[in-house]
mmCIF file of N, CA and C in Angstrom:
data_model
loop_
_atom_site.group_PDB
_atom_site.id
_atom_site.type_symbol
_atom_site.label_atom_id
_atom_site.label_comp_id
_atom_site.label_asym_id
_atom_site.label_seq_id
_atom_site.Cartn_x
_atom_site.Cartn_y
_atom_site.Cartn_z
ATOM 1 N N MET A 1 2.021 -8.322 -1.276
ATOM 2 C CA MET A 1 3.386 -8.711 -0.817
ATOM 3 C C MET A 1 4.059 -7.495 -0.286
ATOM 4 N N THR A 2 4.656 -7.629 0.823
ATOM 5 C CA THR A 2 5.365 -6.489 1.474
ATOM 6 C C THR A 2 6.936 -6.788 1.588
ATOM 7 N N MET A 3 7.675 -5.719 1.665
ATOM 8 C CA MET A 3 9.093 -5.840 1.848
ATOM 9 C C MET A 3 9.414 -5.252 3.334
ATOM 10 N N ASN A 4 9.154 -6.108 4.291
ATOM 11 C CA ASN A 4 9.135 -5.783 5.669
ATOM 12 C C ASN A 4 10.513 -5.477 6.252
ATOM 13 N N ALA A 5 10.622 -4.263 6.831
ATOM 14 C CA ALA A 5 11.749 -3.960 7.675
ATOM 15 C C ALA A 5 11.181 -3.718 9.044
ATOM 16 N N THR A 6 12.028 -3.840 10.068
ATOM 17 C CA THR A 6 11.581 -3.777 11.460
ATOM 18 C C THR A 6 12.214 -2.451 12.131
ATOM 19 N N ARG A 7 11.268 -1.712 12.741
ATOM 20 C CA ARG A 7 11.746 -0.558 13.585
ATOM 21 C C ARG A 7 11.705 -1.150 15.046
ATOM 22 N N TYR A 8 12.822 -0.734 15.720
ATOM 23 C CA TYR A 8 12.961 -1.187 17.163
ATOM 24 C C TYR A 8 12.593 -0.050 18.088
ATOM 25 N N ASP A 9 12.419 -0.465 19.373
ATOM 26 C CA ASP A 9 12.007 0.631 20.309
ATOM 27 C C ASP A 9 13.040 1.668 20.518
ATOM 28 N N ASP A 10 14.243 1.503 20.114
ATOM 29 C CA ASP A 10 15.282 2.546 20.217
ATOM 30 C C ASP A 10 15.249 3.411 18.914
ATOM 31 N N GLY A 11 14.350 3.204 17.973
ATOM 32 C CA GLY A 11 14.211 4.030 16.734
ATOM 33 C C GLY A 11 14.959 3.488 15.547
ATOM 34 N N SER A 12 15.868 2.549 15.748
ATOM 35 C CA SER A 12 16.604 2.032 14.646
ATOM 36 C C SER A 12 15.736 1.109 13.799
ATOM 37 N N ILE A 13 16.131 0.882 12.530
ATOM 38 C CA ILE A 13 15.393 0.101 11.546
ATOM 39 C C ILE A 13 16.370 -0.853 10.913
ATOM 40 N N SER A 14 15.996 -2.157 10.692
ATOM 41 C CA SER A 14 16.819 -3.045 9.987
ATOM 42 C C SER A 14 16.008 -3.798 8.926
ATOM 43 N N TYR A 15 16.658 -4.130 7.886
ATOM 44 C CA TYR A 15 16.118 -4.993 6.865
ATOM 45 C C TYR A 15 17.106 -6.030 6.523
ATOM 46 N N PRO A 16 16.740 -7.343 6.610
ATOM 47 C CA PRO A 16 15.539 -7.809 7.096
ATOM 48 C C PRO A 16 15.483 -7.612 8.671
ATOM 49 N N GLY A 17 14.324 -7.811 9.194
ATOM 50 C CA GLY A 17 14.142 -7.627 10.685
ATOM 51 C C GLY A 17 14.810 -8.770 11.384
ATOM 52 N N HIS A 18 15.059 -8.577 12.664
ATOM 53 C CA HIS A 18 15.662 -9.567 13.593
ATOM 54 C C HIS A 18 14.877 -9.571 14.858
ATOM 55 N N PRO A 19 14.954 -10.637 15.667
ATOM 56 C CA PRO A 19 14.270 -10.732 16.967
ATOM 57 C C PRO A 19 14.677 -9.664 17.928
ATOM 58 N N ARG A 20 15.982 -9.152 17.770
ATOM 59 C CA ARG A 20 16.493 -8.105 18.603
ATOM 60 C C ARG A 20 17.260 -7.080 17.756
ATOM 61 N N GLY A 21 17.052 -5.829 18.105
ATOM 62 C CA GLY A 21 17.765 -4.734 17.401
ATOM 63 C C GLY A 21 19.064 -4.433 18.098
ATOM 64 N N PRO A 22 19.654 -3.322 17.637
ATOM 65 C CA PRO A 22 20.959 -2.897 18.290
ATOM 66 C C PRO A 22 20.804 -2.699 19.783
ATOM 67 N N GLY A 23 21.736 -3.191 20.527
ATOM 68 C CA GLY A 23 21.787 -3.090 21.930
ATOM 69 C C GLY A 23 20.622 -3.979 22.615
ATOM 70 N N GLY A 24 20.101 -4.878 21.839
ATOM 71 C CA GLY A 24 19.009 -5.729 22.454
ATOM 72 C C GLY A 24 17.689 -5.146 22.441
ATOM 73 N N SER A 25 17.378 -4.045 21.708
ATOM 74 C CA SER A 25 16.131 -3.412 21.669
ATOM 75 C C SER A 25 15.062 -4.343 21.029
ATOM 76 N N GLU A 26 13.812 -4.137 21.482
ATOM 77 C CA GLU A 26 12.657 -4.975 21.047
ATOM 78 C C GLU A 26 12.030 -4.420 19.736
ATOM 79 N N PRO A 27 11.548 -5.339 18.886
ATOM 80 C CA PRO A 27 10.898 -4.872 17.731
ATOM 81 C C PRO A 27 9.640 -4.015 18.124
ATOM 82 N N ALA A 28 9.406 -2.953 17.441
ATOM 83 C CA ALA A 28 8.247 -2.103 17.788
ATOM 84 C C ALA A 28 7.199 -2.083 16.713
ATOM 85 N N GLU A 29 7.601 -2.116 15.427
ATOM 86 C CA GLU A 29 6.713 -2.105 14.310
ATOM 87 C C GLU A 29 7.332 -2.526 12.992
ATOM 88 N N MET A 30 6.497 -2.866 12.033
ATOM 89 C CA MET A 30 6.935 -3.308 10.789
ATOM 90 C C MET A 30 6.849 -2.124 9.817
ATOM 91 N N ILE A 31 7.708 -1.916 8.844
ATOM 92 C CA ILE A 31 7.665 -0.913 7.893
ATOM 93 C C ILE A 31 7.798 -1.568 6.472
ATOM 94 N N ASP A 32 6.880 -1.175 5.621
ATOM 95 C CA ASP A 32 6.895 -1.782 4.261
ATOM 96 C C ASP A 32 7.766 -0.959 3.353
ATOM 97 N N LEU A 33 9.037 -1.436 3.094
ATOM 98 C CA LEU A 33 9.927 -0.601 2.230
ATOM 99 C C LEU A 33 9.433 -0.502 0.792
ATOM 100 N N SER A 34 8.542 -1.328 0.346
ATOM 101 C CA SER A 34 7.987 -1.210 -1.008
ATOM 102 C C SER A 34 7.260 0.037 -1.232
ATOM 103 N N GLU A 35 6.938 0.762 -0.174
ATOM 104 C CA GLU A 35 6.272 2.048 -0.285
ATOM 105 C C GLU A 35 7.205 3.238 -0.463
ATOM 106 N N TYR A 36 8.531 2.964 -0.385
ATOM 107 C CA TYR A 36 9.614 3.985 -0.396
ATOM 108 C C TYR A 36 10.482 3.827 -1.700
ATOM 109 N N THR A 37 11.276 4.894 -1.992
ATOM 110 C CA THR A 37 12.280 4.771 -2.996
ATOM 111 C C THR A 37 13.621 4.751 -2.308
ATOM 112 N N ALA A 38 14.595 4.321 -3.037
ATOM 113 C CA ALA A 38 15.981 4.202 -2.503
ATOM 114 C C ALA A 38 17.007 4.725 -3.461
ATOM 115 N N GLU A 39 18.215 4.960 -2.958
ATOM 116 C CA GLU A 39 19.320 5.343 -3.867
ATOM 117 C C GLU A 39 20.349 4.200 -3.969
ATOM 118 N N ILE A 40 20.849 3.979 -5.104
ATOM 119 C CA ILE A 40 21.863 2.970 -5.305
ATOM 120 C C ILE A 40 23.131 3.417 -4.680
ATOM 121 N N VAL A 41 23.706 2.623 -3.720
ATOM 122 C CA VAL A 41 24.988 2.903 -3.045
ATOM 123 C C VAL A 41 26.119 2.378 -3.903
ATOM 124 N N THR A 42 25.960 1.134 -4.385
ATOM 125 C CA THR A 42 26.885 0.408 -5.209
ATOM 126 C C THR A 42 26.201 -0.631 -5.934
ATOM 127 N N TRP A 43 26.785 -1.144 -7.030
ATOM 128 C CA TRP A 43 26.150 -2.251 -7.833
ATOM 129 C C TRP A 43 27.160 -2.958 -8.608
ATOM 130 N N THR A 44 26.798 -4.129 -8.989
ATOM 131 C CA THR A 44 27.758 -4.981 -9.797
ATOM 132 C C THR A 44 26.907 -5.902 -10.660
ATOM 133 N N THR A 45 27.558 -6.548 -11.625
ATOM 134 C CA THR A 45 26.870 -7.562 -12.436
ATOM 135 C C THR A 45 27.674 -8.890 -12.332
ATOM 136 N N SER A 46 26.847 -9.930 -11.971
ATOM 137 C CA SER A 46 27.520 -11.244 -11.834
ATOM 138 C C SER A 46 27.258 -12.057 -13.032
ATOM 139 N N THR A 47 28.231 -12.655 -13.661
ATOM 140 C CA THR A 47 28.051 -13.583 -14.802
ATOM 141 C C THR A 47 28.164 -15.013 -14.461
ATOM 142 N N ALA A 48 28.529 -15.308 -13.158
ATOM 143 C CA ALA A 48 28.599 -16.693 -12.668
ATOM 144 C C ALA A 48 27.538 -16.815 -11.648
ATOM 145 N N THR A 49 26.327 -17.141 -12.053
ATOM 146 C CA THR A 49 25.183 -17.158 -11.173
ATOM 147 C C THR A 49 24.826 -18.566 -10.648
ATOM 148 N N PRO A 50 24.171 -18.653 -9.561
ATOM 149 C CA PRO A 50 23.705 -19.952 -9.043
ATOM 150 C C PRO A 50 22.671 -20.514 -10.042
ATOM 151 N N PRO A 51 22.439 -21.833 -9.900
ATOM 152 C CA PRO A 51 21.358 -22.483 -10.735
ATOM 153 C C PRO A 51 20.063 -21.792 -10.747
ATOM 154 N N GLY A 52 19.455 -21.476 -11.820
ATOM 155 C CA GLY A 52 18.178 -20.838 -11.872
ATOM 156 C C GLY A 52 18.121 -19.367 -11.801
ATOM 157 N N VAL A 53 19.233 -18.745 -11.554
ATOM 158 C CA VAL A 53 19.310 -17.279 -11.471
ATOM 159 C C VAL A 53 19.760 -16.717 -12.798
ATOM 160 N N ARG A 54 18.999 -15.714 -13.281
ATOM 161 C CA ARG A 54 19.274 -15.221 -14.666
ATOM 162 C C ARG A 54 20.768 -14.740 -14.760
ATOM 163 N N GLU A 55 21.229 -14.830 -15.971
ATOM 164 C CA GLU A 55 22.640 -14.399 -16.284
ATOM 165 C C GLU A 55 22.607 -13.479 -17.418
ATOM 166 N N PRO A 56 23.120 -12.292 -17.330
ATOM 167 C CA PRO A 56 23.832 -11.733 -16.138
ATOM 168 C C PRO A 56 22.850 -11.297 -15.088
ATOM 169 N N ASN A 57 23.320 -11.340 -13.834
ATOM 170 C CA ASN A 57 22.505 -10.964 -12.644
ATOM 171 C C ASN A 57 23.016 -9.618 -12.146
ATOM 172 N N HIS A 58 22.289 -8.555 -12.304
ATOM 173 C CA HIS A 58 22.558 -7.242 -11.811
ATOM 174 C C HIS A 58 22.096 -7.058 -10.367
ATOM 175 N N LEU A 59 23.050 -6.723 -9.480
ATOM 176 C CA LEU A 59 22.789 -6.651 -8.057
ATOM 177 C C LEU A 59 23.147 -5.228 -7.585
ATOM 178 N N ALA A 60 22.459 -4.768 -6.488
ATOM 179 C CA ALA A 60 22.735 -3.439 -5.923
ATOM 180 C C ALA A 60 22.585 -3.499 -4.392
ATOM 181 N N ILE A 61 23.333 -2.640 -3.778
ATOM 182 C CA ILE A 61 23.058 -2.288 -2.426
ATOM 183 C C ILE A 61 22.434 -0.885 -2.550
ATOM 184 N N VAL A 62 21.222 -0.753 -1.936
ATOM 185 C CA VAL A 62 20.475 0.447 -2.001
ATOM 186 C C VAL A 62 20.236 1.003 -0.645
ATOM 187 N N GLU A 63 19.965 2.321 -0.498
ATOM 188 C CA GLU A 63 19.755 2.898 0.799
ATOM 189 C C GLU A 63 18.394 3.633 0.780
ATOM 190 N N PHE A 64 17.538 3.266 1.736
ATOM 191 C CA PHE A 64 16.266 3.915 1.927
ATOM 192 C C PHE A 64 16.379 4.955 3.010
ATOM 193 N N ASP A 65 15.632 6.009 2.891
ATOM 194 C CA ASP A 65 15.491 6.995 3.970
ATOM 195 C C ASP A 65 14.121 6.872 4.522
ATOM 196 N N VAL A 66 13.982 6.325 5.719
ATOM 197 C CA VAL A 66 12.699 6.146 6.348
ATOM 198 C C VAL A 66 12.676 7.044 7.573
ATOM 199 N N ASP A 67 11.941 8.163 7.494
ATOM 200 C CA ASP A 67 11.801 9.113 8.616
ATOM 201 C C ASP A 67 13.234 9.548 9.162
ATOM 202 N N GLY A 68 14.166 9.738 8.200
ATOM 203 C CA GLY A 68 15.483 10.183 8.678
ATOM 204 C C GLY A 68 16.402 9.060 9.043
ATOM 205 N N GLU A 69 15.942 7.847 9.059
ATOM 206 C CA GLU A 69 16.787 6.712 9.444
ATOM 207 C C GLU A 69 17.229 5.962 8.198
ATOM 208 N N SER A 70 18.431 5.663 8.025
ATOM 209 C CA SER A 70 19.051 4.982 6.837
ATOM 210 C C SER A 70 18.769 3.489 6.980
ATOM 211 N N VAL A 71 18.273 2.849 5.910
ATOM 212 C CA VAL A 71 18.002 1.449 5.887
ATOM 213 C C VAL A 71 18.645 0.886 4.584
ATOM 214 N N ARG A 72 19.503 -0.066 4.607
ATOM 215 C CA ARG A 72 20.118 -0.594 3.432
ATOM 216 C C ARG A 72 19.576 -1.973 3.178
ATOM 217 N N ALA A 73 19.567 -2.305 1.787
ATOM 218 C CA ALA A 73 19.136 -3.627 1.425
ATOM 219 C C ALA A 73 19.964 -4.064 0.136
ATOM 220 N N ILE A 74 20.079 -5.279 -0.031
ATOM 221 C CA ILE A 74 20.741 -5.798 -1.198
ATOM 222 C C ILE A 74 19.720 -6.542 -2.069
ATOM 223 N N GLY A 75 19.834 -6.464 -3.333
ATOM 224 C CA GLY A 75 18.852 -7.210 -4.182
ATOM 225 C C GLY A 75 19.208 -7.124 -5.618
ATOM 226 N N GLN A 76 18.397 -7.821 -6.439
ATOM 227 C CA GLN A 76 18.637 -7.724 -7.887
ATOM 228 C C GLN A 76 18.037 -6.483 -8.464
ATOM 229 N N LEU A 77 18.639 -6.039 -9.583
ATOM 230 C CA LEU A 77 18.113 -4.888 -10.308
ATOM 231 C C LEU A 77 17.328 -5.415 -11.513
ATOM 232 N N THR A 78 16.425 -4.593 -12.050
ATOM 233 C CA THR A 78 15.686 -4.961 -13.254
ATOM 234 C C THR A 78 16.557 -4.763 -14.512
ATOM 235 N N THR A 79 17.615 -4.034 -14.428
ATOM 236 C CA THR A 79 18.477 -3.722 -15.587
ATOM 237 C C THR A 79 19.901 -3.392 -15.109
ATOM 238 N N GLY A 80 20.808 -3.564 -16.013
ATOM 239 C CA GLY A 80 22.237 -3.140 -15.737
ATOM 240 C C GLY A 80 22.555 -1.790 -16.105
ATOM 241 N N ASP A 81 21.515 -1.064 -16.666
ATOM 242 C CA ASP A 81 21.634 0.305 -17.052
ATOM 243 C C ASP A 81 21.398 1.297 -15.935
ATOM 244 N N VAL A 82 22.319 1.244 -15.009
ATOM 245 C CA VAL A 82 22.147 2.113 -13.809
ATOM 246 C C VAL A 82 23.547 2.712 -13.424
ATOM 247 N N GLU A 83 23.510 3.705 -12.545
ATOM 248 C CA GLU A 83 24.718 4.340 -11.993
ATOM 249 C C GLU A 83 24.621 4.493 -10.502
ATOM 250 N N THR A 84 25.646 4.524 -9.782
ATOM 251 C CA THR A 84 25.665 4.822 -8.375
ATOM 252 C C THR A 84 24.932 6.210 -8.176
ATOM 253 N N GLY A 85 24.076 6.268 -7.198
ATOM 254 C CA GLY A 85 23.241 7.477 -6.974
ATOM 255 C C GLY A 85 21.952 7.523 -7.634
ATOM 256 N N ASP A 86 21.645 6.592 -8.515
ATOM 257 C CA ASP A 86 20.356 6.542 -9.161
ATOM 258 C C ASP A 86 19.275 6.228 -8.157
ATOM 259 N N GLU A 87 18.056 6.759 -8.398
ATOM 260 C CA GLU A 87 16.905 6.499 -7.524
ATOM 261 C C GLU A 87 16.185 5.270 -8.089
ATOM 262 N N VAL A 88 15.828 4.334 -7.233
ATOM 263 C CA VAL A 88 15.142 3.063 -7.601
ATOM 264 C C VAL A 88 13.928 2.856 -6.716
ATOM 265 N N ARG A 89 13.047 2.034 -7.199
ATOM 266 C CA ARG A 89 11.914 1.577 -6.358
ATOM 267 C C ARG A 89 11.818 0.074 -6.370
ATOM 268 N N PRO A 90 11.385 -0.517 -5.295
ATOM 269 C CA PRO A 90 11.158 -1.940 -5.268
ATOM 270 C C PRO A 90 9.984 -2.321 -6.138
ATOM 271 N N VAL A 91 10.129 -3.402 -6.907
ATOM 272 C CA VAL A 91 9.026 -3.922 -7.706
ATOM 273 C C VAL A 91 8.943 -5.457 -7.436
ATOM 274 N N HIS A 92 7.774 -5.882 -7.153
ATOM 275 C CA HIS A 92 7.560 -7.248 -6.890
ATOM 276 C C HIS A 92 7.548 -8.100 -8.146
ATOM 277 N N VAL A 93 8.282 -9.285 -8.059
ATOM 278 C CA VAL A 93 8.316 -10.226 -9.136
ATOM 279 C C VAL A 93 7.916 -11.638 -8.570
ATOM 280 N N ASP A 94 7.302 -12.412 -9.416
ATOM 281 C CA ASP A 94 6.841 -13.721 -8.993
ATOM 282 C C ASP A 94 7.950 -14.765 -8.829
ATOM 283 N N GLU A 95 9.008 -14.623 -9.680
ATOM 284 C CA GLU A 95 10.121 -15.534 -9.634
ATOM 285 C C GLU A 95 11.452 -14.845 -9.659
ATOM 286 N N LEU A 96 12.191 -14.883 -8.571
ATOM 287 C CA LEU A 96 13.575 -14.268 -8.608
ATOM 288 C C LEU A 96 14.568 -15.281 -9.234
ATOM 289 N N ARG A 97 14.151 -16.571 -9.294
ATOM 290 C CA ARG A 97 14.942 -17.577 -9.863
ATOM 291 C C ARG A 97 14.004 -18.694 -10.381
ATOM 292 N N GLU A 98 14.471 -19.517 -11.269
ATOM 293 C CA GLU A 98 13.631 -20.532 -11.904
ATOM 294 C C GLU A 98 13.370 -21.676 -10.871
ATOM 295 N N PRO A 99 12.129 -21.928 -10.526
ATOM 296 C CA PRO A 99 11.909 -22.925 -9.435
ATOM 297 C C PRO A 99 12.419 -24.351 -9.668
ATOM 298 N N GLY A 100 12.530 -24.790 -10.965
ATOM 299 C CA GLY A 100 12.987 -26.072 -11.192
ATOM 300 C C GLY A 100 14.498 -26.347 -11.112
ATOM 301 N N ALA A 101 15.270 -25.233 -11.013
ATOM 302 C CA ALA A 101 16.719 -25.372 -10.964
ATOM 303 C C ALA A 101 17.157 -25.481 -9.470
ATOM 304 N N GLY A 102 18.245 -26.151 -9.356
ATOM 305 C CA GLY A 102 18.782 -26.345 -7.947
ATOM 306 C C GLY A 102 18.405 -27.649 -7.377
ATOM 307 N N ILE A 103 18.764 -27.860 -6.140
ATOM 308 C CA ILE A 103 18.590 -29.198 -5.514
ATOM 309 C C ILE A 103 17.325 -29.273 -4.607
ATOM 310 N N ARG A 104 16.687 -28.202 -4.318
ATOM 311 C CA ARG A 104 15.544 -28.171 -3.430
ATOM 312 C C ARG A 104 14.254 -28.436 -4.167
ATOM 313 N N GLU A 105 13.312 -28.935 -3.530
ATOM 314 C CA GLU A 105 11.946 -29.157 -4.153
ATOM 315 C C GLU A 105 11.314 -27.785 -4.329
ATOM 316 N N PRO A 106 10.940 -27.518 -5.586
ATOM 317 C CA PRO A 106 10.224 -26.184 -5.854
ATOM 318 C C PRO A 106 9.170 -25.786 -4.854
ATOM 319 N N ALA A 107 8.315 -26.748 -4.444
ATOM 320 C CA ALA A 107 7.253 -26.422 -3.600
ATOM 321 C C ALA A 107 7.659 -26.028 -2.093
ATOM 322 N N SER A 108 8.980 -26.277 -1.830
ATOM 323 C CA SER A 108 9.457 -26.036 -0.504
ATOM 324 C C SER A 108 10.007 -24.578 -0.389
ATOM 325 N N GLN A 109 10.019 -23.854 -1.498
ATOM 326 C CA GLN A 109 10.690 -22.576 -1.473
ATOM 327 C C GLN A 109 9.750 -21.458 -1.858
ATOM 328 N N ASN A 110 10.010 -20.242 -1.425
ATOM 329 C CA ASN A 110 9.294 -19.011 -1.910
ATOM 330 C C ASN A 110 10.211 -18.471 -3.077
ATOM 331 N N TRP A 111 9.610 -18.222 -4.193
ATOM 332 C CA TRP A 111 10.332 -17.792 -5.374
ATOM 333 C C TRP A 111 10.140 -16.313 -5.703
ATOM 334 N N ASP A 112 9.159 -15.682 -5.023
ATOM 335 C CA ASP A 112 8.866 -14.315 -5.312
ATOM 336 C C ASP A 112 9.696 -13.408 -4.418
ATOM 337 N N GLY A 113 9.683 -12.176 -4.784
ATOM 338 C CA GLY A 113 10.421 -11.160 -4.007
ATOM 339 C C GLY A 113 10.482 -9.819 -4.748
ATOM 340 N N TYR A 114 11.497 -9.043 -4.467
ATOM 341 C CA TYR A 114 11.604 -7.744 -5.046
ATOM 342 C C TYR A 114 12.902 -7.544 -5.794
ATOM 343 N N ARG A 115 12.843 -6.822 -6.862
ATOM 344 C CA ARG A 115 13.938 -6.253 -7.556
ATOM 345 C C ARG A 115 13.828 -4.772 -7.467
ATOM 346 N N PHE A 116 14.991 -4.068 -7.767
ATOM 347 C CA PHE A 116 14.980 -2.651 -7.767
ATOM 348 C C PHE A 116 14.969 -2.132 -9.186
ATOM 349 N N GLU A 117 14.046 -1.177 -9.443
ATOM 350 C CA GLU A 117 13.869 -0.670 -10.837
ATOM 351 C C GLU A 117 14.204 0.794 -10.840
ATOM 352 N N PRO A 118 15.023 1.266 -11.759
ATOM 353 C CA PRO A 118 15.333 2.706 -11.791
ATOM 354 C C PRO A 118 14.098 3.530 -12.039
ATOM 355 N N ILE A 119 14.090 4.708 -11.445
ATOM 356 C CA ILE A 119 12.987 5.628 -11.660
ATOM 357 C C ILE A 119 13.470 6.665 -12.655
ATOM 358 N N SER A 120 12.736 6.711 -13.803
ATOM 359 C CA SER A 120 13.070 7.607 -14.915
ATOM 360 C C SER A 120 12.717 9.061 -14.511
ATOM 361 N N ASP A 121 13.575 10.007 -14.961
ATOM 362 C CA ASP A 121 13.277 11.417 -14.723
ATOM 363 C C ASP A 121 12.173 11.878 -15.564
#
């Protein structure tokens, strides 16, 4: 499983990728962000979560440095024991939410993805 960001022909990178980059630039390559570490920009804990999402749900905006280019992502944290500025790494999980909860058929959805885990010193 990869956490694909897109680099465009103007050098910019976005996550998730889009068919067109800034200024209409074309996608040039995919970059797997799961091979990088990131820094927590900000984070919060939600106690009013959607059906099937764990409660409390710790969320963060993180920033990756990919060859000098800043790439931000939002996602769940593995713990609420974090601070702004902490270094994290993406870790793959099989279920970001419980497949049986909600109104959609479980087989119609992808339930896996990435959470951000603090890196211990």
